[in-house]
Coordinates of N, CA, C and O in Angstrom, one line a residue:
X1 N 113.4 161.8 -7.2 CA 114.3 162.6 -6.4 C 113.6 163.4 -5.4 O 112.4 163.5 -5.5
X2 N 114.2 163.9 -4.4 CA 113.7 164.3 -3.2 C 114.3 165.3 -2.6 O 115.2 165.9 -3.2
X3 N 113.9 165.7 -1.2 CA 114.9 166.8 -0.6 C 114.7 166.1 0.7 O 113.8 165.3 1.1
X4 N 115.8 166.8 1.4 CA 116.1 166.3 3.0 C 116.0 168.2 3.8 O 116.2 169.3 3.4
X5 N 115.8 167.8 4.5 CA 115.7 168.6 5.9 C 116.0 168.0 7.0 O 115.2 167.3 7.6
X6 N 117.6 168.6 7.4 CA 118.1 167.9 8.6 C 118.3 168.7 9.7 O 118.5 169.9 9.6
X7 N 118.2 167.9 11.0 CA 118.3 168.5 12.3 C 118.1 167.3 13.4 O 117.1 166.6 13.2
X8 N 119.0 167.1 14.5 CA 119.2 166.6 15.5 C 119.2 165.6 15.0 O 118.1 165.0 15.0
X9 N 120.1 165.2 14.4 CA 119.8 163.4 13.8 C 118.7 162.8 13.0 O 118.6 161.7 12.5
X10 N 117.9 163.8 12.8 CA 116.8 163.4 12.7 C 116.8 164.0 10.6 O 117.4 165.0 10.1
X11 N 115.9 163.0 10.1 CA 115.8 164.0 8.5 C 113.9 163.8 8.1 O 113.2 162.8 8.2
X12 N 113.6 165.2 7.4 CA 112.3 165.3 6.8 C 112.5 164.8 5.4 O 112.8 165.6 4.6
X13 N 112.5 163.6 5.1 CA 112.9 163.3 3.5 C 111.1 163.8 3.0 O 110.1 163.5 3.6
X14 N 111.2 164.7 1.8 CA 110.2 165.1 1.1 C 110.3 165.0 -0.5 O 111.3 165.4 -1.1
X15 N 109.3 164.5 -1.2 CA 109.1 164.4 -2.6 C 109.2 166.0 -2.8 O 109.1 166.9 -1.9
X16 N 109.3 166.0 -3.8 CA 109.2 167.5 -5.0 C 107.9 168.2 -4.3 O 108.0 169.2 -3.6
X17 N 106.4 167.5 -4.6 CA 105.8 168.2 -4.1 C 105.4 168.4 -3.1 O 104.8 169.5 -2.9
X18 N 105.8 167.5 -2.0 CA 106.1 167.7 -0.5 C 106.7 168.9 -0.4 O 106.1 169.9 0.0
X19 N 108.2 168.8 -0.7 CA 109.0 169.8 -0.2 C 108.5 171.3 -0.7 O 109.2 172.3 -0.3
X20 N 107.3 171.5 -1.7 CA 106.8 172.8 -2.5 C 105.6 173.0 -1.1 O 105.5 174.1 -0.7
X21 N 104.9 172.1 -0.6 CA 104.3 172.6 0.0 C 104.7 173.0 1.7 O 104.5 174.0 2.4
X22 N 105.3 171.9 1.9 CA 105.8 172.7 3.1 C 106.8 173.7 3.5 O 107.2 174.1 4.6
X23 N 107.2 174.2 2.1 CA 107.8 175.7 2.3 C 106.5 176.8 1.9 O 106.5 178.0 2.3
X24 N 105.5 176.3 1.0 CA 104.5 177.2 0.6 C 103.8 177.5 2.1 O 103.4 178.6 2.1
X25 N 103.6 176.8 3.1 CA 102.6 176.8 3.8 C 103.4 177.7 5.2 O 102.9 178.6 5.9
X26 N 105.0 177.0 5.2 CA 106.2 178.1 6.1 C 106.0 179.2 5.6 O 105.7 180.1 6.5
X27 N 106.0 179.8 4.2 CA 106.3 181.2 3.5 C 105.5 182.2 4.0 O 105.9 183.3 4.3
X28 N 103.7 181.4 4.1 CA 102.7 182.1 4.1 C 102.5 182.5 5.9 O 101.5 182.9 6.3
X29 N 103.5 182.4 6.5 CA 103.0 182.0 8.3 C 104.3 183.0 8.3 O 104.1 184.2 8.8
X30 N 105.7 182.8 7.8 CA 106.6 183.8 8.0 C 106.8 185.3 7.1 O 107.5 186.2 7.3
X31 N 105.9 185.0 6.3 CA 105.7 186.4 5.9 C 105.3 187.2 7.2 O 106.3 187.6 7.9
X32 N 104.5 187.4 7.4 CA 103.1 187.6 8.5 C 104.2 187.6 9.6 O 104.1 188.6 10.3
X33 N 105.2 186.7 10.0 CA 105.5 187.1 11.7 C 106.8 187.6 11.5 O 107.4 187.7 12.6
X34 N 107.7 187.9 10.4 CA 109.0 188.5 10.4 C 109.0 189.5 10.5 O 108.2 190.4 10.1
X35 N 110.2 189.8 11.4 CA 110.3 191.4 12.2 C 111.9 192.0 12.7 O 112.1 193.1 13.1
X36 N 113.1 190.5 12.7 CA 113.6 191.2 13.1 C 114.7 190.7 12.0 O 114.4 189.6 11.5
X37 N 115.6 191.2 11.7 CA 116.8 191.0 10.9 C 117.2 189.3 10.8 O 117.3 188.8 9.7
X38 N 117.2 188.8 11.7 CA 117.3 187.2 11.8 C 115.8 186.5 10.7 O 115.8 185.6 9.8
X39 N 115.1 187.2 11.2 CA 113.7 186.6 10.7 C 113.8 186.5 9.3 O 113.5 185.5 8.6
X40 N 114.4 187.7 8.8 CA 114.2 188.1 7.5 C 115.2 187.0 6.8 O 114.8 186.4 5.8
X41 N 116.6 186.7 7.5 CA 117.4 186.1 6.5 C 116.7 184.3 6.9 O 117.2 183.4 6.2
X42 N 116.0 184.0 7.4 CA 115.6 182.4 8.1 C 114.4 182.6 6.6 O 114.3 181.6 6.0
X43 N 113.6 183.7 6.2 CA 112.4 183.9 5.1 C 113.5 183.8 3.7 O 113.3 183.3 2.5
X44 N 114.5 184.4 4.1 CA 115.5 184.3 3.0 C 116.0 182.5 2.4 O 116.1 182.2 1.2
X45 N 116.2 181.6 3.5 CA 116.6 180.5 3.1 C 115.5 180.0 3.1 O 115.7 179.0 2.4
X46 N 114.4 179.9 3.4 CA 112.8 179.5 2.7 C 113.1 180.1 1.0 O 113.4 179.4 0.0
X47 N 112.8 181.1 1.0 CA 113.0 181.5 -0.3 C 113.6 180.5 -1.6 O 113.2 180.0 -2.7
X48 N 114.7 180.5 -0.9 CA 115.8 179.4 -1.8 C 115.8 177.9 -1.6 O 116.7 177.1 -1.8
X49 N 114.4 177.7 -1.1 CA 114.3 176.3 -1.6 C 112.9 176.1 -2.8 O 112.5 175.0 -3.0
X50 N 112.6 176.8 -3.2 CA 111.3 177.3 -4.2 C 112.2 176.4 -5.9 O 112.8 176.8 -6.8
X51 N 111.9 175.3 -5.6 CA 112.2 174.5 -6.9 C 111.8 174.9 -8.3 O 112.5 174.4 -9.2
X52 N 111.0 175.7 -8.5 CA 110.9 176.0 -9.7 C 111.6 177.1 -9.8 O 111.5 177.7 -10.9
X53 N 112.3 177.5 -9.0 CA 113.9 178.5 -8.8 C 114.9 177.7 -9.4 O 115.5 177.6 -10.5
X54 N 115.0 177.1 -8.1 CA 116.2 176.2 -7.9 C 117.0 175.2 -8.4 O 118.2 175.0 -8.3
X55 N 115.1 174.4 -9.4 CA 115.7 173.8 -9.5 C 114.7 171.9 -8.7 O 114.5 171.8 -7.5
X56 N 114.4 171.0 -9.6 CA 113.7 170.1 -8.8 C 114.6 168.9 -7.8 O 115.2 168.1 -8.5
X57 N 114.7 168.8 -6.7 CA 115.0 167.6 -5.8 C 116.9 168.0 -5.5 O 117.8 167.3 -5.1
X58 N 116.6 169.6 -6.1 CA 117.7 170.3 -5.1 C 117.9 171.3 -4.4 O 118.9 172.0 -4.6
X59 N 116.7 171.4 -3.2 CA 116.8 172.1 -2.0 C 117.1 171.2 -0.9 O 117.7 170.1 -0.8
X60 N 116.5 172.0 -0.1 CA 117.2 171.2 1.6 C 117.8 171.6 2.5 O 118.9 171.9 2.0
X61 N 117.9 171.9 3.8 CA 118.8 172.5 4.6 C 119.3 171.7 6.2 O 118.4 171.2 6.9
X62 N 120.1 171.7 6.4 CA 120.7 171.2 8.0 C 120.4 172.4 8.8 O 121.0 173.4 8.6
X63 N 119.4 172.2 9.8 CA 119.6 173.1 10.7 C 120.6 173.7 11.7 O 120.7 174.7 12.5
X64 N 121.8 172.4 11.1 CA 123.2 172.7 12.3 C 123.7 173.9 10.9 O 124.6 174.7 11.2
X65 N 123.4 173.9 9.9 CA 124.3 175.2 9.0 C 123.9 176.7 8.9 O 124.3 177.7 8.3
X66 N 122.6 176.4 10.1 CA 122.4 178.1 10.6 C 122.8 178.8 11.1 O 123.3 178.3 12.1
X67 N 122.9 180.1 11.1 CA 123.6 180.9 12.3 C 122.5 181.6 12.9 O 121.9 182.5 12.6
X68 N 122.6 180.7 14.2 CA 121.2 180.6 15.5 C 121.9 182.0 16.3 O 121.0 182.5 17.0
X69 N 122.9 182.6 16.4 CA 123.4 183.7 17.0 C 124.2 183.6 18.1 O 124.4 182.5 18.6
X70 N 124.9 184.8 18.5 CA 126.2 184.5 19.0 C 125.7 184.3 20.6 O 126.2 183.3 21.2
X71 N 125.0 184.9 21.2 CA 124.2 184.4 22.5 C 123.1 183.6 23.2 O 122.0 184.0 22.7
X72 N 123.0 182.9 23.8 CA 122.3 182.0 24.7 C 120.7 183.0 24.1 O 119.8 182.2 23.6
X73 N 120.3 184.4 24.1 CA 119.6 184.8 24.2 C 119.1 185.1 22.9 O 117.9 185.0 22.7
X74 N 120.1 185.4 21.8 CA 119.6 185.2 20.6 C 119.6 184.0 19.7 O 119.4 184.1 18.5
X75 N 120.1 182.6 20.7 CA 119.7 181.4 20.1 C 118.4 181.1 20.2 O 117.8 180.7 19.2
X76 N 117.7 181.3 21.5 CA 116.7 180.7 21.8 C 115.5 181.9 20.9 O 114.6 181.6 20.3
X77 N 115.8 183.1 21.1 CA 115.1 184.0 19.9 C 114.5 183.9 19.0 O 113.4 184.2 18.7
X78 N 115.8 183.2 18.0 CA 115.8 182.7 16.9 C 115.4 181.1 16.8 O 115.4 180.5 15.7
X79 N 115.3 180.7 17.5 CA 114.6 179.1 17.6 C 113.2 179.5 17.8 O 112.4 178.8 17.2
X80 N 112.8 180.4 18.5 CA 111.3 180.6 18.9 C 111.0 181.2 17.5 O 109.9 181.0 17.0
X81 N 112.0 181.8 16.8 CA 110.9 182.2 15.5 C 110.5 181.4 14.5 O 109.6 181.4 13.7
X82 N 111.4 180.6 14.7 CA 110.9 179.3 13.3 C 110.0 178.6 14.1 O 108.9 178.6 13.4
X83 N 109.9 178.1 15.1 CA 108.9 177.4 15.5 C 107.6 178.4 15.6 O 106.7 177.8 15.1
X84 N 107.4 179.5 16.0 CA 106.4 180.3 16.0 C 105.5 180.3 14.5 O 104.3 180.4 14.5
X85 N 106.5 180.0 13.2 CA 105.3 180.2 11.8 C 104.7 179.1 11.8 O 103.5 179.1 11.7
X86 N 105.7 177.6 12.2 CA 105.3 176.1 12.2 C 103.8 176.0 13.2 O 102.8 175.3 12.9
X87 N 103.9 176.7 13.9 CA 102.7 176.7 14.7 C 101.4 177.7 14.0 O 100.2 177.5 14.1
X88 N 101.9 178.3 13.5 CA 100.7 179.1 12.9 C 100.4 178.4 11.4 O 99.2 178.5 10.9
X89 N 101.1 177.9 10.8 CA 101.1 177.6 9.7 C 100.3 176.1 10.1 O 99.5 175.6 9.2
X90 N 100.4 175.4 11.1 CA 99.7 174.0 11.8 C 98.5 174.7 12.2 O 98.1 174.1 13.2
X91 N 97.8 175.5 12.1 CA 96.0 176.4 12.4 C 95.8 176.7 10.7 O 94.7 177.3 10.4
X92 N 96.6 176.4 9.7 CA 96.1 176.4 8.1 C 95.9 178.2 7.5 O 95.2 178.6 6.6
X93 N 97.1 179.0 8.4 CA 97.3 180.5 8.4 C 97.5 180.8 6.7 O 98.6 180.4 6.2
X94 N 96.5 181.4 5.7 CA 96.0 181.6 4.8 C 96.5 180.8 3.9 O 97.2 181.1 2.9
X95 N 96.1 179.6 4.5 CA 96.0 178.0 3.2 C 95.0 178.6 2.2 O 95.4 178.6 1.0
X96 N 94.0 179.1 2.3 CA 92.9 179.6 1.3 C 93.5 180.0 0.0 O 92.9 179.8 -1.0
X97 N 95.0 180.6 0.1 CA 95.2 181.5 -0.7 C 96.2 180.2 -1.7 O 96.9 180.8 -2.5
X98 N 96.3 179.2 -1.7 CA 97.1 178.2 -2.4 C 96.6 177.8 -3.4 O 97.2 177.8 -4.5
X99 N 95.2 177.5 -3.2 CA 94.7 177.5 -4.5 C 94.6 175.9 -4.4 O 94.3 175.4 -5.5
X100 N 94.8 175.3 -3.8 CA 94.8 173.7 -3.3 C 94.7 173.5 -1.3 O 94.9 174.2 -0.3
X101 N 94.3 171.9 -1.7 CA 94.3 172.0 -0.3 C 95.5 170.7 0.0 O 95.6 169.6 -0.5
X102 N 96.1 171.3 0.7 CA 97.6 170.4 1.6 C 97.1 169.1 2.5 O 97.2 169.3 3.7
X103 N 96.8 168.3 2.3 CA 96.6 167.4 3.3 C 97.9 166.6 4.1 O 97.7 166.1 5.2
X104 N 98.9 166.5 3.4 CA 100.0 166.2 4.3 C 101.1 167.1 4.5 O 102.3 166.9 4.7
X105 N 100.5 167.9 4.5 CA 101.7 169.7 5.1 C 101.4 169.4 6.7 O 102.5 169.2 7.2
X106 N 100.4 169.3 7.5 CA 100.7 168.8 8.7 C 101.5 168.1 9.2 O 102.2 168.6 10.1
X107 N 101.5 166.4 8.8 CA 102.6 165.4 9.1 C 103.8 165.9 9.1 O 104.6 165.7 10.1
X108 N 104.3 166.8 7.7 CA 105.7 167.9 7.4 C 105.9 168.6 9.0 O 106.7 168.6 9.9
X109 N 104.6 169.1 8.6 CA 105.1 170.5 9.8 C 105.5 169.9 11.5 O 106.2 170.5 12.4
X110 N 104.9 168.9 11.5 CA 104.8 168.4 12.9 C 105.9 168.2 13.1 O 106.6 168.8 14.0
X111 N 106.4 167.0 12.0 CA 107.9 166.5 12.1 C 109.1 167.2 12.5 O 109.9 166.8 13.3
X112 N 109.2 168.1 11.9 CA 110.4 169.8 11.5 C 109.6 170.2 12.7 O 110.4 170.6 13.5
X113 N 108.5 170.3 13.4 CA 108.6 170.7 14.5 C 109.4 170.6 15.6 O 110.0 171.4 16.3
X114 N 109.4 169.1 15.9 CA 109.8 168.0 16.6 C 111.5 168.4 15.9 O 112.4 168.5 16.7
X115 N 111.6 168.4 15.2 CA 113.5 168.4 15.0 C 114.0 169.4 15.4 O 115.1 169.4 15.9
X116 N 113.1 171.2 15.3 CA 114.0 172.2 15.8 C 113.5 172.1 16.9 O 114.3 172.7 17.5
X117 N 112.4 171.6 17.9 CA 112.2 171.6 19.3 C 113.4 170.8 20.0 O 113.9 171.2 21.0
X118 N 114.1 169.5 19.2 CA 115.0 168.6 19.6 C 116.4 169.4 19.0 O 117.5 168.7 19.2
X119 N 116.5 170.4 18.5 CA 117.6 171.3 18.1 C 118.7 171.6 19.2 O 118.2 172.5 19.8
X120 N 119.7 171.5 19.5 CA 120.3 172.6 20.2 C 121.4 173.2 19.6 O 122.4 172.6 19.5
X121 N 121.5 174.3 19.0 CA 122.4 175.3 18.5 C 123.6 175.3 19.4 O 123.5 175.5 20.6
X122 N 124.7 175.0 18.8 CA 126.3 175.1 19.2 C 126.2 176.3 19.9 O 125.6 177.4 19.6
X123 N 127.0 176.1 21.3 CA 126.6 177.5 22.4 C 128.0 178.2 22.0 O 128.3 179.4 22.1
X124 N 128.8 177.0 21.5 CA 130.4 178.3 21.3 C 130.4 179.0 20.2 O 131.6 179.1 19.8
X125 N 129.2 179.6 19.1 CA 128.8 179.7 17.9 C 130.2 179.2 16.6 O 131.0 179.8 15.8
X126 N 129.9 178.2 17.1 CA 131.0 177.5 15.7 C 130.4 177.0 14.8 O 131.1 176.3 14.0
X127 N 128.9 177.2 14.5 CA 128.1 177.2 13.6 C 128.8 177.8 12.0 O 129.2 179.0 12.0
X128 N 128.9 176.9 10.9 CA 129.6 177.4 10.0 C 128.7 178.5 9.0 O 129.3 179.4 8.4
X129 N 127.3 178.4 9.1 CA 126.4 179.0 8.9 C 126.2 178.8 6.9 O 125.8 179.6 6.1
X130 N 126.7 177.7 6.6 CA 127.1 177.5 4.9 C 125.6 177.4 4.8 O 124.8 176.7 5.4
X131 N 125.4 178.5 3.5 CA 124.3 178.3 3.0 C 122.9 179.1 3.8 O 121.7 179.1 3.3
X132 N 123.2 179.8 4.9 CA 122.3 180.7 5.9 C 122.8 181.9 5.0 O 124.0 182.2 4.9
X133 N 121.8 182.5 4.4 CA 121.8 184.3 4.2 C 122.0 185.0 5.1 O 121.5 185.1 6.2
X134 N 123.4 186.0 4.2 CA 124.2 187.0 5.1 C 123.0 187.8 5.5 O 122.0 187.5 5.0
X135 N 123.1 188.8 6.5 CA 122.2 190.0 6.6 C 122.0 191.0 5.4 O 121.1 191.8 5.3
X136 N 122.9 190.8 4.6 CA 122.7 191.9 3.1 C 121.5 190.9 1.8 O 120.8 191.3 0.8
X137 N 121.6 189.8 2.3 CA 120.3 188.8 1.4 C 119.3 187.8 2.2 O 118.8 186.7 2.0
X138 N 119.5 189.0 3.3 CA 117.6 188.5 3.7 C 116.7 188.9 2.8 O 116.9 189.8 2.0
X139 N 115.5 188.1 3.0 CA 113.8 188.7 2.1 C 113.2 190.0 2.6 O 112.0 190.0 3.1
X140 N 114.0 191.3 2.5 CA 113.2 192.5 2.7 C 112.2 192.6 1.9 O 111.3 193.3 2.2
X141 N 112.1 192.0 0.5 CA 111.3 192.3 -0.5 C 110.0 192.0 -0.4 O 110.2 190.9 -1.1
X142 N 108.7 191.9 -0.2 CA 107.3 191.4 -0.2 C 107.1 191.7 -1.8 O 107.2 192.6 -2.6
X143 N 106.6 190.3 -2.0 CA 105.4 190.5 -3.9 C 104.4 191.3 -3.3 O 104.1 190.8 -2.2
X144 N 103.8 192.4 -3.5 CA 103.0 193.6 -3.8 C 101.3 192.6 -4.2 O 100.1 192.8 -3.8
X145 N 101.7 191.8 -4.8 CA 100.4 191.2 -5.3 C 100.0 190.2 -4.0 O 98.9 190.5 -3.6
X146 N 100.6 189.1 -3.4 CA 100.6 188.2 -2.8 C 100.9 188.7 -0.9 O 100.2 188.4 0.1
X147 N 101.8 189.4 -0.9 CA 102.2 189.8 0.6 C 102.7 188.8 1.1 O 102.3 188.2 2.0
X148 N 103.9 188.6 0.1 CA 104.7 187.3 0.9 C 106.3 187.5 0.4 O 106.6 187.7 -0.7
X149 N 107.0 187.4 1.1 CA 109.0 187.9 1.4 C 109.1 186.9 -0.6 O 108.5 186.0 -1.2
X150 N 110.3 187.7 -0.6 CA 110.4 187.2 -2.1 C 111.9 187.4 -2.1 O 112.5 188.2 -1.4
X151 N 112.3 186.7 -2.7 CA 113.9 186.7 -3.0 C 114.6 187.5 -3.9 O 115.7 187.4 -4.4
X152 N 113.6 188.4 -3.9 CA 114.6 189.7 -4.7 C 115.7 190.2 -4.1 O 115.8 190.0 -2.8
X153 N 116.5 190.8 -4.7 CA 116.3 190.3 -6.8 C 116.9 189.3 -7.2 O 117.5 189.3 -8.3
X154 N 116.9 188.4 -6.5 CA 117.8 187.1 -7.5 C 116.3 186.5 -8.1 O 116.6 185.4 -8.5
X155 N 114.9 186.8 -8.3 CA 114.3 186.2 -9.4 C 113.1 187.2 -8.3 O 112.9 187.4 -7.1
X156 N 112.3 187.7 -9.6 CA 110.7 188.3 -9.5 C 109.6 187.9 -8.7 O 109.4 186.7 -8.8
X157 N 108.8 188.6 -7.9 CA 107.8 187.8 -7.4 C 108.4 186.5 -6.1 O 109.5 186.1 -5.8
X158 N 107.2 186.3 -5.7 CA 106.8 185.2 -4.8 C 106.7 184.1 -5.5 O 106.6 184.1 -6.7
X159 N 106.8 182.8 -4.4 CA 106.7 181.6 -4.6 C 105.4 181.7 -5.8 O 105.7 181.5 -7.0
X160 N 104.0 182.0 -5.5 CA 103.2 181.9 -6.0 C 103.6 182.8 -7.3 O 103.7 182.0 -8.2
X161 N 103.8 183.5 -7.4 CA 104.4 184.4 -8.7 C 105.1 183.6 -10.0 O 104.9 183.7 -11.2
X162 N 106.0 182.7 -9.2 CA 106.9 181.6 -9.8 C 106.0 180.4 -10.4 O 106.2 179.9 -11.5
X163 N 104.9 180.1 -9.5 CA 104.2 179.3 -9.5 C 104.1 179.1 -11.4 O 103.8 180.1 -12.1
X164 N 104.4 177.6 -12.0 CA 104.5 177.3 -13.3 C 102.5 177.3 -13.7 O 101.8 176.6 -13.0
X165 N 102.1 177.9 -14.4 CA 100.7 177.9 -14.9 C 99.9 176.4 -15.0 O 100.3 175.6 -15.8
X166 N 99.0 176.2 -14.3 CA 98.6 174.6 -14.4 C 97.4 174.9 -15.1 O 96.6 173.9 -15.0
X167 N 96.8 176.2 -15.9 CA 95.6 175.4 -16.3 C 96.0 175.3 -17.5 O 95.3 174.7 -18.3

């Protein structure tokens, strides 16, 4: 089983551990550049694809079920922020800290680059936003140990926190 990630026609089908790493590798890039209320709830639906939350080969999101914002000015805002971690997180922005190394988190990231670059957000915001975190359950929370947005309180800790023990 798998997960999808949809946007402009286009879908990132990802295995289990695909889809673990290319939200590990998003988490660690939007920790680091979230700042403004939007940000926090876009770290918020990262959050909630964390399968050993969730749940295996059921995450996934449509970028048309976001709410990109009610203006021309805070669509394109909020389009520059997700593409801004994809870009940082494509220079390997503290892979060190994974504890493995990703060799096909690139191909991922490139792809979903290419889908929200080819994105255009509904301009008459009729965006249903199903499944985008309200502003009261964005990731204000940072793990203390890790320094990365965490989904408190609907479960403790960071991805890595969650992370099931492999030795």
């Amino acid at each position: 089983m798998g997960n999808v990630f949809k946007g402009s026609g286009q879908h990132l089908d990802l295995s289990n551990g695909g889809t673990e790493v290319f939200i590990d590798v998003l988490m660690l890039a939007v920790s680091d550049l979230a700042e403004a209320e939007w940000d926090y709830r876009f770290a918020a639906l990262l959050t909630l694809q964390d399968q050993n939350v969730m749940g295996r080969g059921a995450v996934g999101f449509d970028l048309g079920d976001i709410v990109w914002g009610a203006s021309t000015l805070e669509r394109a805002r909020s389009k520059d922020f997700v593409l801004r971690p994809v870009e940082l997180a494509l220079r390997r922005h503290r892979w060190s800290e994974l504890g493995y190394d990703p060799p096909l988190a690139r191909g991922h990231l490139l792809q979903f680059e290419t889908m929200v670059k080819s994105f255009v957000p509904p301009a008459d915001g009729t965006q249903l936003g199903e499944g985008f975190p309200s502003p009261q359950e964005r990731a204000v929370a940072s793990c203390t140990r890790h320094r990365i947005l965490s989904a408190l309180p609907h479960w403790e800790g960071c991805f890595l926190c969650n992370r099931p023990n492999l030795s």
